[in-house]
C-alpha positions in Angstrom: 57.3 185.1 -110.8 58.8 181.7 -111.5 62.3 182.7 -110.6 61.0 183.9 -107.1 59.0 180.9 -106.6 62.0 178.5 -107.5 64.3 180.6 -105.1 61.9 180.2 -102.3 61.4 176.6 -103.0 65.3 176.2 -102.8 65.2 177.8 -99.4 62.6 175.2 -98.3 64.9 172.5 -99.4 67.6 174.0 -97.1 65.1 174.1 -94.4 65.2 178.0 -94.1 61.7 178.8 -93.7 62.4 182.5 -92.8 64.2 183.1 -96.2 61.5 181.3 -98.1 58.8 183.4 -96.5 60.6 186.5 -97.3 60.9 185.6 -100.9 57.2 184.7 -101.1 56.5 188.1 -99.7 58.6 189.7 -102.5 56.8 187.8 -105.1 53.5 188.9 -103.6 54.6 192.4 -103.8 55.7 192.2 -107.3 52.3 190.4 -108.3 50.5 193.4 -106.7 52.7 195.9 -108.4 52.1 194.1 -111.7 48.4 193.7 -111.2 48.5 190.0 -111.3 46.1 188.9 -108.5 46.4 185.2 -109.2 49.9 185.3 -108.3 49.3 187.4 -105.2 46.9 184.8 -103.9 49.1 181.9 -104.8 52.0 183.6 -102.9 49.8 183.9 -99.8 48.7 180.2 -100.0 52.2 178.6 -100.4 53.4 180.9 -97.6 50.9 179.4 -95.5 51.4 175.8 -96.7 55.1 176.4 -95.8 54.6 177.3 -92.4 52.2 174.3 -91.8 54.7 172.0 -93.1 57.4 173.5 -90.8 55.2 172.9 -87.7 53.2 176.0 -87.8 49.6 174.9 -88.9 47.8 177.8 -87.0 49.8 180.3 -88.8 49.4 178.5 -92.2 45.6 178.6 -91.4 45.6 182.1 -91.1 47.1 182.7 -94.4 44.7 180.4 -96.1 41.8 182.5 -94.6 43.5 185.7 -95.8 44.0 184.3 -99.3 40.3 183.1 -99.4 39.0 186.4 -98.4 41.0 188.2 -101.0 39.7 185.9 -103.8 36.3 187.6 -103.7 37.9 191.2 -104.0 40.2 190.6 -107.1 39.5 190.7 -110.7 39.6 187.1 -112.0 37.3 185.1 -114.2 34.7 182.8 -112.8 36.6 179.8 -113.8 39.8 181.2 -112.3 38.2 181.7 -109.0 36.7 178.2 -109.1 40.1 176.8 -109.7 41.3 178.7 -106.6 38.4 177.3 -104.4 39.2 173.8 -105.5 42.8 174.1 -104.4 41.7 175.9 -101.2 39.6 172.9 -100.3 42.7 170.7 -100.6 44.9 173.2 -98.6 42.3 173.4 -95.8 42.0 169.8 -95.4 46.0 169.4 -95.2 46.1 172.3 -92.6 43.2 171.0 -90.5 44.8 167.6 -90.4 48.2 169.0 -89.4 46.4 171.1 -86.8 44.5 168.1 -85.5 41.1 169.7 -86.2 39.2 166.8 -87.3 35.8 168.3 -87.0 36.7 171.2 -89.4 38.7 168.7 -91.6 35.5 166.5 -92.0 33.3 169.6 -92.8 35.7 171.0 -95.4 36.0 167.4 -96.9 32.2 167.2 -97.2 31.7 170.4 -98.9 34.6 169.5 -101.2 32.9 166.3 -102.1 29.7 168.0 -103.1 31.6 170.5 -105.2 33.3 167.8 -107.0 30.3 165.7 -107.7 28.5 168.8 -108.9 31.3 169.5 -111.4 31.8 165.9 -112.3 35.4 166.6 -113.3 37.2 163.1 -113.5 40.4 165.1 -112.9 39.4 166.0 -109.4 38.7 162.3 -108.1 42.0 162.0 -106.5 41.1 165.1 -104.4 38.5 162.9 -102.5 41.1 160.4 -101.9 43.4 162.9 -100.5 40.8 164.4 -98.2 40.0 160.9 -96.9 43.7 160.2 -96.3 43.9 163.3 -94.1 40.9 162.2 -92.1 42.4 158.8 -91.8 45.7 160.2 -90.6 43.9 162.4 -88.0 41.8 159.4 -86.8 45.2 157.4 -86.7 43.7 154.9 -89.2 47.1 154.4 -90.8 46.5 151.3 -92.9 43.6 153.3 -94.5 46.1 156.1 -95.2 48.5 153.8 -97.0 45.8 152.0 -98.9 44.1 155.2 -100.0 47.3 157.0 -101.2 48.5 154.0 -103.0 45.8 154.7 -105.4 46.8 158.1 -106.4 49.3 159.8 -108.6 52.7 158.9 -107.1 54.8 161.8 -105.6 56.8 163.0 -102.8 54.1 164.0 -100.5 52.1 160.8 -101.0 55.2 158.8 -100.2 55.9 161.0 -97.1 52.4 160.5 -95.8 52.7 156.8 -96.3 56.0 156.8 -94.6 54.6 158.6 -91.6 51.6 156.1 -91.5 54.0 153.1 -91.7 56.1 154.7 -89.0 53.1 155.3 -86.8 52.2 151.7 -87.0 55.7 150.6 -86.1 56.6 149.2 -89.6 60.1 150.9 -89.9 61.2 149.0 -92.9 58.1 150.1 -94.8 58.7 153.7 -93.5 62.2 153.7 -94.7 61.2 152.4 -98.2 58.6 155.2 -98.5 61.1 157.8 -97.3 63.8 156.7 -99.6 61.2 157.1 -102.5 60.8 160.9 -101.4 64.6 161.3 -101.1 65.2 159.7 -104.5 62.2 161.3 -106.3 63.9 163.2 -109.2 62.2 166.4 -109.1 62.5 169.8 -107.9 59.0 170.8 -106.5 57.4 172.5 -103.7 55.8 169.2 -102.4 59.2 167.7 -102.0 60.9 170.8 -100.6 58.4 171.1 -97.8 59.2 167.5 -96.6 62.9 167.2 -97.6 64.4 167.9 -94.2 61.9 165.9 -92.3 62.4 162.8 -94.5 66.2 163.1 -94.0 65.6 163.4 -90.2 63.6 160.3 -90.1 66.0 158.3 -92.3 68.7 159.2 -89.8 66.5 158.2 -86.8 65.8 154.8 -88.6 69.6 154.1 -88.8 69.8 154.2 -85.2 
């Protein structure tokens, strides 16, 4: 499963969404054959997130709904299902933001907030910050995006969003600094892969 995931991620780095989706589909089929429902659901979700990141959020949303519907039908522990639902919340917030669906985004963020407060798990607190950042982005409150994401665990996607926010404000130097952080971040990851080509395109534009 890991090998297929890494292969798909490599294609995303190359900007080849079609090839990546094909591998995610192969991974899903293998997971079904081997009766590993967690990997099946994961494959559907990352396929949807990839489509969203490559400018197809409506298609990405369909995949999330498919994965969410499947969760109730497969054999997983309650804890595993709860973990997936927590992940789904973040995936929906991201996808709604990319699709400019503010009302749905706020509703999902509110239900997520209630769930996190109920569980009282300190490790999930950053999720609330991310959800608010997606709301701020959609509402074009770019200073709040940067301020909020400056408090979470650093990583490629956080820097990408901060770079987008800085660029939208007209602060090209700050945007370049953030995008450079993404480009120079020393990791091979899905989160870096889905923005890799966009970051390089923005950096080229900033040279003009």
